[in-house]
mmCIF file of C-alpha atoms in Angstrom:
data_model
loop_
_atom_site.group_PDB
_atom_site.id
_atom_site.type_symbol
_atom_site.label_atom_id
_atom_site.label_comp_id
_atom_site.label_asym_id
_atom_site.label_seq_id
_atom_site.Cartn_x
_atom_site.Cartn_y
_atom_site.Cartn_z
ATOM 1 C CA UNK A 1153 -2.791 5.455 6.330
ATOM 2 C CA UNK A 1154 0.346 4.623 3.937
ATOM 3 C CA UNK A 1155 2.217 1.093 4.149
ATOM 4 C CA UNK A 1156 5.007 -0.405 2.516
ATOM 5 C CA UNK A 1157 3.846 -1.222 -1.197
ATOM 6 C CA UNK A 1158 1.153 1.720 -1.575
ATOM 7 C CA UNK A 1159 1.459 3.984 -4.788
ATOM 8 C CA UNK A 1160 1.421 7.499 -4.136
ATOM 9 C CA UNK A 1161 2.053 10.862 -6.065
ATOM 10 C CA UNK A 1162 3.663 13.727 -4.753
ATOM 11 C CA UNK A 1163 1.553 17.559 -4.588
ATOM 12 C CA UNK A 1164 4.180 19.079 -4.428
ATOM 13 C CA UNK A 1165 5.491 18.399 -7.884
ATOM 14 C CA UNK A 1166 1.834 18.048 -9.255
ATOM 15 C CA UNK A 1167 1.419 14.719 -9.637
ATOM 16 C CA UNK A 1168 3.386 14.268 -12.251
ATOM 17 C CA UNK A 1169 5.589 11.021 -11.199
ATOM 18 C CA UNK A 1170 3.920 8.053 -9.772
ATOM 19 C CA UNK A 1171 5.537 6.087 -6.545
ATOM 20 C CA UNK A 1172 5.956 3.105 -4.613
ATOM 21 C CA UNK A 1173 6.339 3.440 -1.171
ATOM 22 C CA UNK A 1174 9.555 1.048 0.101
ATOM 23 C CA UNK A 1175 9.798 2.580 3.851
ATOM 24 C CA UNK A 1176 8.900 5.360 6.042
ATOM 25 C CA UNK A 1177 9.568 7.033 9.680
ATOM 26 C CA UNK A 1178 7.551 9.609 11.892
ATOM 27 C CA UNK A 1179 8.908 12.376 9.279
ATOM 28 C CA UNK A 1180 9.660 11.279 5.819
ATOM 29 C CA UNK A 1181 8.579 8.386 3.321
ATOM 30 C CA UNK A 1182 10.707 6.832 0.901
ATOM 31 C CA UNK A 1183 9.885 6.764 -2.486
ATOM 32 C CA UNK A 1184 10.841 4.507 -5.758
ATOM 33 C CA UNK A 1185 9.549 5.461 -9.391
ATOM 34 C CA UNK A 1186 6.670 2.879 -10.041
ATOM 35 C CA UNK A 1187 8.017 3.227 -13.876
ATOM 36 C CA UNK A 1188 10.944 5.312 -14.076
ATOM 37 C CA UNK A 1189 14.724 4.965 -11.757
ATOM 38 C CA UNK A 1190 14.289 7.903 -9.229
ATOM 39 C CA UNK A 1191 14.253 7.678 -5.924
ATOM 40 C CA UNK A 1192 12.828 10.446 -3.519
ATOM 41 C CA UNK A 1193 12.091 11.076 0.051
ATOM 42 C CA UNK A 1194 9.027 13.369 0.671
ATOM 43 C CA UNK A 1195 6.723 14.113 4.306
ATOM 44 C CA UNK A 1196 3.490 12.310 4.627
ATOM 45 C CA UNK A 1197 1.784 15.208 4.168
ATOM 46 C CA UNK A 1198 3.035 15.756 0.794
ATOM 47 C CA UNK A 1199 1.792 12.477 -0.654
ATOM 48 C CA UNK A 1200 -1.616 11.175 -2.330
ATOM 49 C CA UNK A 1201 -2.586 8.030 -2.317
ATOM 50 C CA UNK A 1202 -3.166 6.863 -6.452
ATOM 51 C CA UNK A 1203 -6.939 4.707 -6.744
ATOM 52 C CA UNK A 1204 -7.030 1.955 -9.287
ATOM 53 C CA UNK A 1205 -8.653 3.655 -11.773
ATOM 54 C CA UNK A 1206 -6.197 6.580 -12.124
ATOM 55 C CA UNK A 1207 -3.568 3.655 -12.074
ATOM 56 C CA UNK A 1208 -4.830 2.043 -14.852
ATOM 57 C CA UNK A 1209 -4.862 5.276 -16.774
ATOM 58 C CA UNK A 1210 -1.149 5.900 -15.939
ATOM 59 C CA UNK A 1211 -0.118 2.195 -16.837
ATOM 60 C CA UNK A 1212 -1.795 2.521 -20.027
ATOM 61 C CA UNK A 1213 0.056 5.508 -21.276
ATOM 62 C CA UNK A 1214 3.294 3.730 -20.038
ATOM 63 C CA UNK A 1215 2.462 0.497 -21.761
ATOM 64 C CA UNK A 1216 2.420 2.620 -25.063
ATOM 65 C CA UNK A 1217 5.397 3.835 -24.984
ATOM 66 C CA UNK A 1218 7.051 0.853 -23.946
ATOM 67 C CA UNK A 1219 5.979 -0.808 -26.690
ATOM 68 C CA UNK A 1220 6.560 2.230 -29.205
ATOM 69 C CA UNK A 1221 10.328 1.782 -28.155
ATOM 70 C CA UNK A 1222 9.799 -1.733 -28.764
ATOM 71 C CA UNK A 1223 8.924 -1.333 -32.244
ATOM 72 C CA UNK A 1224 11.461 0.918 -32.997
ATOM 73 C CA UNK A 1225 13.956 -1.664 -31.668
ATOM 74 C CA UNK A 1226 12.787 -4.141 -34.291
ATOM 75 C CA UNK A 1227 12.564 -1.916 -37.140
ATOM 76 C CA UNK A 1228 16.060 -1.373 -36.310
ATOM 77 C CA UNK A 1229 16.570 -4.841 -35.789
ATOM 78 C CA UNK A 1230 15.387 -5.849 -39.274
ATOM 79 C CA UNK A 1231 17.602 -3.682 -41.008
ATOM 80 C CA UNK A 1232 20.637 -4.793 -39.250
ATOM 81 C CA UNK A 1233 19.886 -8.240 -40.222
ATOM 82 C CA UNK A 1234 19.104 -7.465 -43.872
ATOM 83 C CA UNK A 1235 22.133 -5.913 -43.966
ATOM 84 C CA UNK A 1236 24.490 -8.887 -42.902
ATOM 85 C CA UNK A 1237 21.771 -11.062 -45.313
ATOM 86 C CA UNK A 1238 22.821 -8.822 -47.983
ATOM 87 C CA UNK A 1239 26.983 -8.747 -46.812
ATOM 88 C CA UNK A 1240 26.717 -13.022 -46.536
ATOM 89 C CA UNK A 1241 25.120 -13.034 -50.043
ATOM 90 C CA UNK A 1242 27.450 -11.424 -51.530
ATOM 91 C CA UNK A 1243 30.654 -12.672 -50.015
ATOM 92 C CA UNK A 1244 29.189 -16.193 -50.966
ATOM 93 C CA UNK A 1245 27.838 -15.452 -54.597
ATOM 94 C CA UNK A 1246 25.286 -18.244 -54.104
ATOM 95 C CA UNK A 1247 22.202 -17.784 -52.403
ATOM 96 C CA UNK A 1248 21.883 -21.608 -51.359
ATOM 97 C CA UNK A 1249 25.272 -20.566 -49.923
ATOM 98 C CA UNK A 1250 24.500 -17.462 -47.901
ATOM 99 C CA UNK A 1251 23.499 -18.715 -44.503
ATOM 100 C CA UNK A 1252 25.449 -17.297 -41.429
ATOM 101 C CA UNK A 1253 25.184 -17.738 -37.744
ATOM 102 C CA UNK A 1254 25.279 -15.136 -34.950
ATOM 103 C CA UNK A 1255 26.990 -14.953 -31.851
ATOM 104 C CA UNK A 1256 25.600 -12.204 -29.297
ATOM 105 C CA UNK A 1257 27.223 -11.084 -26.760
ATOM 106 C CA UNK A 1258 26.703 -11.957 -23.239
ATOM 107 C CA UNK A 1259 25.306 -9.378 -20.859
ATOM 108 C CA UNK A 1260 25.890 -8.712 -17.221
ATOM 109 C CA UNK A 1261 22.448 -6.702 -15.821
ATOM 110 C CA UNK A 1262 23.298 -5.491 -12.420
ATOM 111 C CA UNK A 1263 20.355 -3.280 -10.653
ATOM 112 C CA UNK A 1264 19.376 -1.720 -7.369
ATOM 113 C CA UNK A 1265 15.363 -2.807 -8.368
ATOM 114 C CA UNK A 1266 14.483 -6.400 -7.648
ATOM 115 C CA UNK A 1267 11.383 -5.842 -9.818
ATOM 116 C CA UNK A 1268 12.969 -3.475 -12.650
ATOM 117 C CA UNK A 1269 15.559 -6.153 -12.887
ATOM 118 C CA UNK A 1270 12.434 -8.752 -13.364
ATOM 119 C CA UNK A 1271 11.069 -6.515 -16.162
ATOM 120 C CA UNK A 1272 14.747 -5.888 -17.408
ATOM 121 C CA UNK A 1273 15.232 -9.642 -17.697
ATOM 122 C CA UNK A 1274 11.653 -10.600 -19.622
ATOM 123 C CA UNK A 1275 12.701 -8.009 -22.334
ATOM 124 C CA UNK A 1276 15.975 -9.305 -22.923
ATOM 125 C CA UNK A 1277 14.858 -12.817 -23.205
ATOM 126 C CA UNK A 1278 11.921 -11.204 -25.504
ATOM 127 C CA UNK A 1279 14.616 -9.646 -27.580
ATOM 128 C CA UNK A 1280 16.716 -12.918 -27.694
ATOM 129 C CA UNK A 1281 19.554 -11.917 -25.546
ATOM 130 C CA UNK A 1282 21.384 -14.177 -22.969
ATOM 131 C CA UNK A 1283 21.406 -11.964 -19.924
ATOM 132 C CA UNK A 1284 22.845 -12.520 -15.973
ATOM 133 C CA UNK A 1285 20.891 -10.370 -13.552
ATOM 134 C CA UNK A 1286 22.324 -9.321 -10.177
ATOM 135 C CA UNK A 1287 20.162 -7.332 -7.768
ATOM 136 C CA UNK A 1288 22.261 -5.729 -5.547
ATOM 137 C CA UNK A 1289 21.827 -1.746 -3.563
ATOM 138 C CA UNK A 1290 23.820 0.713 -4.732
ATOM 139 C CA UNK A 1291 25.946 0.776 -2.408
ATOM 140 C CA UNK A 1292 27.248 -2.516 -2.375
ATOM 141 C CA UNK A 1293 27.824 -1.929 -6.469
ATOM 142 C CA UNK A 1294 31.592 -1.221 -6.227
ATOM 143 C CA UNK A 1295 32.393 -3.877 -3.439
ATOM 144 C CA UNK A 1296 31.086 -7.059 -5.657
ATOM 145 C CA UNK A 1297 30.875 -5.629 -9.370
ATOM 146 C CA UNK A 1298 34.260 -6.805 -9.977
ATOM 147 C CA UNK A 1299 33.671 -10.190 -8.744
ATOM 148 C CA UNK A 1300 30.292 -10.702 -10.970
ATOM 149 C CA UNK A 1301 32.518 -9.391 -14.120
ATOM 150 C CA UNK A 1302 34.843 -11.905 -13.809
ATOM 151 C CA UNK A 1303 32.592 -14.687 -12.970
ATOM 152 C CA UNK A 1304 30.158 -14.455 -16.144
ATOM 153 C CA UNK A 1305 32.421 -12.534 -18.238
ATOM 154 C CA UNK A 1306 30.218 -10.663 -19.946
ATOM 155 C CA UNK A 1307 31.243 -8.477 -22.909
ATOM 156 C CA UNK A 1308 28.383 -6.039 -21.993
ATOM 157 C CA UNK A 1309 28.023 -4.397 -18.348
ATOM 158 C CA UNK A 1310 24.722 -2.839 -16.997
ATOM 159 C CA UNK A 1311 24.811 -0.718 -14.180
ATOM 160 C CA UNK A 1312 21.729 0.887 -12.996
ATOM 161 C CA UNK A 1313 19.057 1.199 -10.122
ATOM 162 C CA UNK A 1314 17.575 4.687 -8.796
ATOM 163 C CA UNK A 1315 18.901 7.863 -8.142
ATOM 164 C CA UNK A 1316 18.532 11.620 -7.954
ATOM 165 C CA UNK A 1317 19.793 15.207 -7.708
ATOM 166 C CA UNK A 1318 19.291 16.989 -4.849
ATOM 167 C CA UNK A 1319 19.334 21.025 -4.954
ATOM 168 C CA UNK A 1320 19.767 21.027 -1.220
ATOM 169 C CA UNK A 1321 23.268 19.100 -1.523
ATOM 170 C CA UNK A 1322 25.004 21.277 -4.060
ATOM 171 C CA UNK A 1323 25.432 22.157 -7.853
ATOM 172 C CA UNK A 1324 24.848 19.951 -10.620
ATOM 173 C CA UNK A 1325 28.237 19.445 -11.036
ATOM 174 C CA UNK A 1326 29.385 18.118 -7.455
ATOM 175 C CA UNK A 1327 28.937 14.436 -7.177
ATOM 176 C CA UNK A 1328 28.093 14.506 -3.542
ATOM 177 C CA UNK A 1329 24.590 16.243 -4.630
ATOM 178 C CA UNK A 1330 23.221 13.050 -6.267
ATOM 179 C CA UNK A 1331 21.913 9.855 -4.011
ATOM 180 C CA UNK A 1332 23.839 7.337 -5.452
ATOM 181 C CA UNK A 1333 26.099 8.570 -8.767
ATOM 182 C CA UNK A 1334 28.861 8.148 -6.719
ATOM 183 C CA UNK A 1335 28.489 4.301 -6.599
ATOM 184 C CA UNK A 1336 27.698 4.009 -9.682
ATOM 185 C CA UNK A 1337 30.921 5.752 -10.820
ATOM 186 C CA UNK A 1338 32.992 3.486 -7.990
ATOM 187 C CA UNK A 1339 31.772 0.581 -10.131
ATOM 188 C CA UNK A 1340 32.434 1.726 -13.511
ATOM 189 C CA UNK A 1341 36.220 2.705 -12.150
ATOM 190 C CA UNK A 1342 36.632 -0.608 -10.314
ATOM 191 C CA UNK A 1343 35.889 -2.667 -13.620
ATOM 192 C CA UNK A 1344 38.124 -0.001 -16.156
ATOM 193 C CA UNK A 1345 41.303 -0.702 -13.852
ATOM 194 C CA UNK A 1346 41.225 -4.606 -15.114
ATOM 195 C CA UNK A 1347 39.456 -3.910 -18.142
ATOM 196 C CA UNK A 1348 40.594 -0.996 -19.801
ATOM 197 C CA UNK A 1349 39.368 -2.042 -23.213
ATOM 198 C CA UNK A 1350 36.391 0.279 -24.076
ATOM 199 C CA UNK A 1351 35.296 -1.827 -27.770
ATOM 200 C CA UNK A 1352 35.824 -5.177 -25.756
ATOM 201 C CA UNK A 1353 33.815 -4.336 -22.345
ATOM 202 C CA UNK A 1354 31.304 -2.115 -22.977
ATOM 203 C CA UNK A 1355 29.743 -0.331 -19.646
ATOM 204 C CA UNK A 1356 26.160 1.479 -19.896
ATOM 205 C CA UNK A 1357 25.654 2.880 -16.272
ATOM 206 C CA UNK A 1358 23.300 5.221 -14.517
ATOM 207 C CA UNK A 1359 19.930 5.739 -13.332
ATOM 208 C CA UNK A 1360 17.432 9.098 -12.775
ATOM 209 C CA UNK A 1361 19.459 12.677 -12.739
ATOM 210 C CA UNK A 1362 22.711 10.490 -12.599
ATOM 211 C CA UNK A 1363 26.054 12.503 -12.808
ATOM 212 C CA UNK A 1364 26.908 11.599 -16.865
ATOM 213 C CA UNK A 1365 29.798 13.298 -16.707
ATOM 214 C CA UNK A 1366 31.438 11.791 -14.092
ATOM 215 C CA UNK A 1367 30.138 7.932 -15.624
ATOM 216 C CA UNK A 1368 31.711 8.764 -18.933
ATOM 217 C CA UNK A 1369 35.062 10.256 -17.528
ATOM 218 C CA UNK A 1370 35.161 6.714 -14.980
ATOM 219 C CA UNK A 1371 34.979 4.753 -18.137
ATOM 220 C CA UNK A 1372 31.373 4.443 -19.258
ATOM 221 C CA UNK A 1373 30.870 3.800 -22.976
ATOM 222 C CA UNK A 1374 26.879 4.868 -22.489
ATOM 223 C CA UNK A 1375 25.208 6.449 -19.198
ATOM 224 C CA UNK A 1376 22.569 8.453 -17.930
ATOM 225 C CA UNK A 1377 21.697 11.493 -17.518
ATOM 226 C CA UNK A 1378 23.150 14.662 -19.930
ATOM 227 C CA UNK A 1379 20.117 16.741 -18.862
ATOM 228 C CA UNK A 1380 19.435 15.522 -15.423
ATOM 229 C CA UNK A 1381 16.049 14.049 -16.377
ATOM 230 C CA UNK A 1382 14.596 11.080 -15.397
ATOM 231 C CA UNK A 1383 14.766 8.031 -17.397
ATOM 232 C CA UNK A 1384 12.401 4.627 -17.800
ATOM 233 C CA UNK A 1385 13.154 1.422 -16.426
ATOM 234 C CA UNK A 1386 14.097 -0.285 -19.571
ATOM 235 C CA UNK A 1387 15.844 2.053 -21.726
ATOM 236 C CA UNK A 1388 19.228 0.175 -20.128
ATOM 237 C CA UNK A 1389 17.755 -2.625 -21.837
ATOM 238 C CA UNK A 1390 17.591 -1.422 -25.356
ATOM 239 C CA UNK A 1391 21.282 0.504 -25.353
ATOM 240 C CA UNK A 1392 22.305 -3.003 -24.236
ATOM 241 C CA UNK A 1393 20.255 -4.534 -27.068
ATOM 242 C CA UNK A 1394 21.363 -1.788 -29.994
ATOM 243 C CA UNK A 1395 25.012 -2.635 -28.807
ATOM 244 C CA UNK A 1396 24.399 -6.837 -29.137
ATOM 245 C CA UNK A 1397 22.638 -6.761 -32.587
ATOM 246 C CA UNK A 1398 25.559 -4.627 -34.012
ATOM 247 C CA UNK A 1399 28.429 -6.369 -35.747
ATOM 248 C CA UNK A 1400 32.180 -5.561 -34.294
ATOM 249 C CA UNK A 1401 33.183 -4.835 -38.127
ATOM 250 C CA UNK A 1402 30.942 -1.915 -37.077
ATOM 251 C CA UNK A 1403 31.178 1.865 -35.339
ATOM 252 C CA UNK A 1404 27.317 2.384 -33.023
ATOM 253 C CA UNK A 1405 25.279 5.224 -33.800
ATOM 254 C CA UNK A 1406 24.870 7.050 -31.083
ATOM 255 C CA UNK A 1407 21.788 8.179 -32.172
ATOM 256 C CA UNK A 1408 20.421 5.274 -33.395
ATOM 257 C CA UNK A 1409 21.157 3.805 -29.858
ATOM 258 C CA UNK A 1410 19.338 6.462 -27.519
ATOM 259 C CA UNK A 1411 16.586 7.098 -29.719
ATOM 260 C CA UNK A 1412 15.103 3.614 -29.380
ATOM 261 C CA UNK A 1413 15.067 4.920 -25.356
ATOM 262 C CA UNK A 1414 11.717 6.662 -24.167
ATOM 263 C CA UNK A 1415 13.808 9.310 -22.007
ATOM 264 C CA UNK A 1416 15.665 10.122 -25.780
ATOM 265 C CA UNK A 1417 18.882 12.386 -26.112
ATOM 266 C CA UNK A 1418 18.763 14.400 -22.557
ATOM 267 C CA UNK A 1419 18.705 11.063 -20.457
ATOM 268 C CA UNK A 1420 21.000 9.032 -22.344
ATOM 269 C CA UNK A 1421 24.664 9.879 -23.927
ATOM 270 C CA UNK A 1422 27.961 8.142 -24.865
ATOM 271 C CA UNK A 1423 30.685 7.871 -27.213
ATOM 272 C CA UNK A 1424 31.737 6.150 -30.060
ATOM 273 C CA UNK A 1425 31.909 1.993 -28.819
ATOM 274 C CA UNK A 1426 31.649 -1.224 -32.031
ATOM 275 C CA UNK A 1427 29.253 -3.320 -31.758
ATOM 276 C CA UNK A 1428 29.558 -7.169 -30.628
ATOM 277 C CA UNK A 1429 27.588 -9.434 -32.435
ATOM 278 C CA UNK A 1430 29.879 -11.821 -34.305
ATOM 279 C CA UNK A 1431 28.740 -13.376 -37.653
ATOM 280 C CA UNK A 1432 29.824 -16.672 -38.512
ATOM 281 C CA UNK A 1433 30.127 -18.431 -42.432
ATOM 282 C CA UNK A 1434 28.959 -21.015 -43.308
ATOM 283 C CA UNK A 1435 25.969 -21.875 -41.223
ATOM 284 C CA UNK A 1436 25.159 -25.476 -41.469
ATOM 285 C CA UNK A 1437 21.041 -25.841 -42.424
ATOM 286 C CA UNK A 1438 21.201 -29.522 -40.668
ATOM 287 C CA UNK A 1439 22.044 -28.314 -37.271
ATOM 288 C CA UNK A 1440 19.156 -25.793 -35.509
ATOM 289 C CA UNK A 1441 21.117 -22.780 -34.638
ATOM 290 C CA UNK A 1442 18.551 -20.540 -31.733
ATOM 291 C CA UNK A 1443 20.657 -17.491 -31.988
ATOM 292 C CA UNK A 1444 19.907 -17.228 -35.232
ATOM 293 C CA UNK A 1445 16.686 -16.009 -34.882
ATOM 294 C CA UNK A 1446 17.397 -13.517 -32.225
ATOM 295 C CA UNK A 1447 15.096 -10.822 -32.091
ATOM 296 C CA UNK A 1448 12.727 -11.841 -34.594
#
């Protein structure tokens, strides 16, 4: 017998996605991604109960890739910060004089996963980032986005949770065939009518199979998903970090952003957005400056 809390796979689709159960009725159990932002509904008789031991064996594989992405990040990292080393040195001509300070951005994390968000949060603190996280359900995103933007006023806006394309509903292209792209591109639209700005407010929204076309046309500098896939619980995280440990003297490569992502190039897209880290000169070596450090 199933209850709230149980992880389950799905026959139907081979096993290939594990599940947390959040709810179910006489006929149909909903689903959220253990690791990744879809959600699904599926009959009881379509779902298998996952034993420790095969848990264990999934988490594993996860926790690799997790922390493959992770290193990536800080190779990347370190070569952003030689760079402005390099840049400080030479605009200074001294060495003893070449010290600079950093100024990251701050980021508004909004998500429709109380725990995601908790696993969201830990990496951004891991990566040095100052972060404000918001659980709220999808559809209350475009009712109170607004209202969290202009209370924190962050200079970086996550928008994510679970979702998913349904078949059943329509084409690919109609936003009506996806559980909840259509909130996600209310709150994208409700921020870009008071900040139009796409280099001073940057927006990464979407979750699983989210409609990227429609996110990008609402005013989306990054979202999710060109190919429909599905797409890890953190990779918000590390567009949001790529985009805070690049200068604003400086264009993002897309590329460089998504491939530090585990779902890669066909579950994340944008365009061209600068960076907003801000480098200060001189740094004073008698005061302790935190930010410095940032990543490291």
């Amino acid at each position: 017998m199933l209850t709230n809390g149980d992880l389950v796979t799905r026959n139907s689709y081979h096993h290939d996605i594990l599940f947390r159960v959040k709810s179910k009725n006489e006929k149909l159990v909903k689903l959220m991604g253990e690791d990744i932002r879809l959600e699904a509904d599926a009959p009881l008789n379509d779902l298998q109960k996952v034993s420790g031991s095969e848990y264990h064996k999934r988490k594993s594989h996860i926790d690799k890739q997790e922390a493959y992405s992770y290193r990536l990040f800080r190779q990347d990292y370190r070569l952003l910060r030689e760079q402005r080393e390099s840049e400080a040195e030479s605009g200074y001509g001294d060495p003893e004089e070449s010290s600079y300070f950093q100024i990251p951005p701050r980021i508004l994390h909004i998500d429709g996963d109380p725990l995601f968000l908790k696993k969201c949060i830990r990496l951004y603190e891991q990566l040095g980032l100052q972060v404000h996280g918001q659980y709220l359900q999808e559809k209350e995103m475009p009712e109170q986005v607004l209202a969290l933007v202009e209370k924190v006023q962050p200079e970086i806006v996550v928008i994510t949770g679970h979702d998913s394309y349904s078949k059943s509903k329509g084409t690919v292209r109609d936003l009506e065939s996806y559980r909840n792209s259509r909130y996600f591109v209310e709150s994208v639209r409700n921020i870009r009518q008071k900040y139009p700005h796409f280099d001073q407010l940057v927006i990464f929204a979407g979750a699983c199979q989210s409609h990227f076309e429609s996110l990008i046309r609402a005013g989306s500098n990054f979202a999710s998903s060109p190919a429909r896939v599905n797409i890890h619980a953190i990779d918000p995280v590390y567009v949001a970090a790529r985009l805070a440990y690049t200068s604003v003297m400086e264009h993002i490569n897309i590329w460089e952003v998504i491939r530090n992502t585990i779902s890669g190039e066909k579950g994340m897209g944008g365009i061209e957005t600068r960076g907003l880290l801000r480098i200060g000169i001189p740094y004073s070596k008698e005061v302790e400056e935190p930010s410095k450090k940032g990543a490291e």
